[in-house]
mmCIF file of C-alpha atoms in Angstrom:
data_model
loop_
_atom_site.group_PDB
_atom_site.id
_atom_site.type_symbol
_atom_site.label_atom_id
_atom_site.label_comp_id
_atom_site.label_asym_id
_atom_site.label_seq_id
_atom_site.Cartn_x
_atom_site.Cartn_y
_atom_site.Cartn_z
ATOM 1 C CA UNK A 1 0.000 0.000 0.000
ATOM 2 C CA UNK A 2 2.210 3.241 0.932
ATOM 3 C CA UNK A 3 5.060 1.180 0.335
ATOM 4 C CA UNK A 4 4.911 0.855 -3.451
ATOM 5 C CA UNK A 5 4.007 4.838 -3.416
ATOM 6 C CA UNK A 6 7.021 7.410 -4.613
ATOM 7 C CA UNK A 7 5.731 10.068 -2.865
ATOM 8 C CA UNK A 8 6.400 10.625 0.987
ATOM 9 C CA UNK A 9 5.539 13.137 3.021
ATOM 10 C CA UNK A 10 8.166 15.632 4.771
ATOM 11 C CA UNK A 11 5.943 15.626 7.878
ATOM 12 C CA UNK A 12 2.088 13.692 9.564
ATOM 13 C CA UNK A 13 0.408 14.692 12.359
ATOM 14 C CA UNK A 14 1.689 12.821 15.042
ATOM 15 C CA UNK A 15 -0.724 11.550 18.127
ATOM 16 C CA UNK A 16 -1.034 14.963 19.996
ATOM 17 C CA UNK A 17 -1.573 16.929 17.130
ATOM 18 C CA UNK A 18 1.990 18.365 16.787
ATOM 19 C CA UNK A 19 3.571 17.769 12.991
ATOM 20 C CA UNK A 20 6.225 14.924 12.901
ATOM 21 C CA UNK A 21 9.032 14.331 10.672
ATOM 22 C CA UNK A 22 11.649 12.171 10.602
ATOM 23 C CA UNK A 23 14.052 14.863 12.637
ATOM 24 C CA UNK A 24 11.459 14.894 15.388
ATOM 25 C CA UNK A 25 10.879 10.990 15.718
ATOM 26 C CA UNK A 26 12.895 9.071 18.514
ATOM 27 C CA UNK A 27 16.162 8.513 17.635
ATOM 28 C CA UNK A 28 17.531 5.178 16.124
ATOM 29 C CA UNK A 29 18.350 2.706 18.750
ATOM 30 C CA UNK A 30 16.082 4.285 22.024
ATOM 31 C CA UNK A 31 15.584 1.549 24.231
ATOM 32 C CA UNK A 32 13.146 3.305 26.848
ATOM 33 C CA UNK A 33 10.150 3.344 25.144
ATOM 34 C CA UNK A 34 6.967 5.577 27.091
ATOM 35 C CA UNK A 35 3.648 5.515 25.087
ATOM 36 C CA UNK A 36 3.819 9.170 23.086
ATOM 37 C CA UNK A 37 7.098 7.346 21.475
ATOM 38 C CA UNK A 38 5.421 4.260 20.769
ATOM 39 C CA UNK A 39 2.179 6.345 19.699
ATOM 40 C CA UNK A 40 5.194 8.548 17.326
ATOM 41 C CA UNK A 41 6.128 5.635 15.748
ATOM 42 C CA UNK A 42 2.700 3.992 14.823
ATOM 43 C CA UNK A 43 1.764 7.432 13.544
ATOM 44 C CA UNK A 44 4.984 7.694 11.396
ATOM 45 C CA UNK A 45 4.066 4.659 9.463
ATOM 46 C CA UNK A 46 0.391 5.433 9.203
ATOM 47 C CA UNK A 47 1.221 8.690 7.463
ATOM 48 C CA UNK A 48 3.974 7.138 5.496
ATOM 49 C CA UNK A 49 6.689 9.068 6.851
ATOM 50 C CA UNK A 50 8.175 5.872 7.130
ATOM 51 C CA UNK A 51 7.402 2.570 6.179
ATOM 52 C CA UNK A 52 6.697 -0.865 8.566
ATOM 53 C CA UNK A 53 10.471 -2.748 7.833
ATOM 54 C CA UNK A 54 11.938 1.178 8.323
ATOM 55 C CA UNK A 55 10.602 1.256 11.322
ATOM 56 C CA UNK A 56 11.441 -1.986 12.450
ATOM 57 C CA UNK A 57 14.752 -1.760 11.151
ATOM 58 C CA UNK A 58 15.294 1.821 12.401
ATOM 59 C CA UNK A 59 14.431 0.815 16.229
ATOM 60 C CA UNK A 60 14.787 -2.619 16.493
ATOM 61 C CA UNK A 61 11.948 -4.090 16.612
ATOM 62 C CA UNK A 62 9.904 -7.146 15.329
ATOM 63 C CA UNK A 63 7.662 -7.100 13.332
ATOM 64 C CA UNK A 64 4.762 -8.525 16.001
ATOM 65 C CA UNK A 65 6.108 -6.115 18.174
ATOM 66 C CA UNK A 66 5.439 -3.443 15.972
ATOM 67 C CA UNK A 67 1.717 -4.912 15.116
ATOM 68 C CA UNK A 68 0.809 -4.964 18.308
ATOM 69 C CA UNK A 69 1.408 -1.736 19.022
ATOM 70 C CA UNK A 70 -0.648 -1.183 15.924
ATOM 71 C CA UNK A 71 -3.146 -3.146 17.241
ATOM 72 C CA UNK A 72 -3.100 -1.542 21.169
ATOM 73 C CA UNK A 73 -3.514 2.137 19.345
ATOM 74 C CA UNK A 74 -6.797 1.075 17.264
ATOM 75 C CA UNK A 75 -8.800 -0.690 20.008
ATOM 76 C CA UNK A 76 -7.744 1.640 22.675
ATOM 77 C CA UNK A 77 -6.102 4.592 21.101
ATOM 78 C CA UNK A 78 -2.569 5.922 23.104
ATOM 79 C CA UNK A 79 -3.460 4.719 26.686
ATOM 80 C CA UNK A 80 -3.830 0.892 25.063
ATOM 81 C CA UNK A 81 0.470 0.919 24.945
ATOM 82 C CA UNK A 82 1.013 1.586 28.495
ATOM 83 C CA UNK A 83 2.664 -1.794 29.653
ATOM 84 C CA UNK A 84 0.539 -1.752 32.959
ATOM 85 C CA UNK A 85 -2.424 -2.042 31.790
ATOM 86 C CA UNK A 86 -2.014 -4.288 28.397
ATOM 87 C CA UNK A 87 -4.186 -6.824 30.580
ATOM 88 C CA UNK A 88 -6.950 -4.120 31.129
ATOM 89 C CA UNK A 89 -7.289 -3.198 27.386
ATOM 90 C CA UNK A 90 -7.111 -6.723 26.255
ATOM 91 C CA UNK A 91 -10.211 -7.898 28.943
ATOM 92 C CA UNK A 92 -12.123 -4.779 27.546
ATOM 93 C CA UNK A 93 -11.495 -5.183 23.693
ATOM 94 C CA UNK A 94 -12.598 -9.107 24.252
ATOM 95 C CA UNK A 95 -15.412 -8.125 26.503
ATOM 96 C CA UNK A 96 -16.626 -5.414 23.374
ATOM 97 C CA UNK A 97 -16.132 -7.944 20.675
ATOM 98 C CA UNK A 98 -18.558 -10.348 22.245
ATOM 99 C CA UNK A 99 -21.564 -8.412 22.384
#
């Protein structure tokens, strides 16, 4: 999908409503990762800033990791990738998807 496009944009509105670019992203290599980073990321490859194996590649991450941050931000939006309360989030989604 934005993969196979040419054109990339210089900057996407990132998760707080600030612009993002590739300058402003976390830098290559963070290890401490707090949700707005996480929520940077996700946002970064929605937009096509950057794409899924540039990400991955660019921060070390796998690819499931990557998903299920993916994942966490659609069913709960930015508080869904705190690590605390991945349990929480998952009991709600399940509870919404059965009825």
């Amino acid at each position: 999908m934005l993969e196979n496009q040419k054109f990339r944009p210089h900057q996407v509105i990132g998760p707080l409503g600030e612009p993002l670019t590739l300058d402003s992203l976390p830098k290559p290599g963070t290890t401490r990762w707090v949700v707005r980073r996480k929520a940077e990321v996700v946002a970064a490859v929605a937009g096509g800033l950057l794409t899924v194996d540039e990400a991955c590649e660019r921060y070390g991450l796998s690819l499931e990791e990557f998903a299920g941050w993916q994942r966490a931000v659609d069913r709960s939006g930015m508080p869904g990738l705190r690590v605390t309360r991945i349990q929480h989030y998952r009991q709600v989604y399940e509870r919404q998807q059965r009825y």
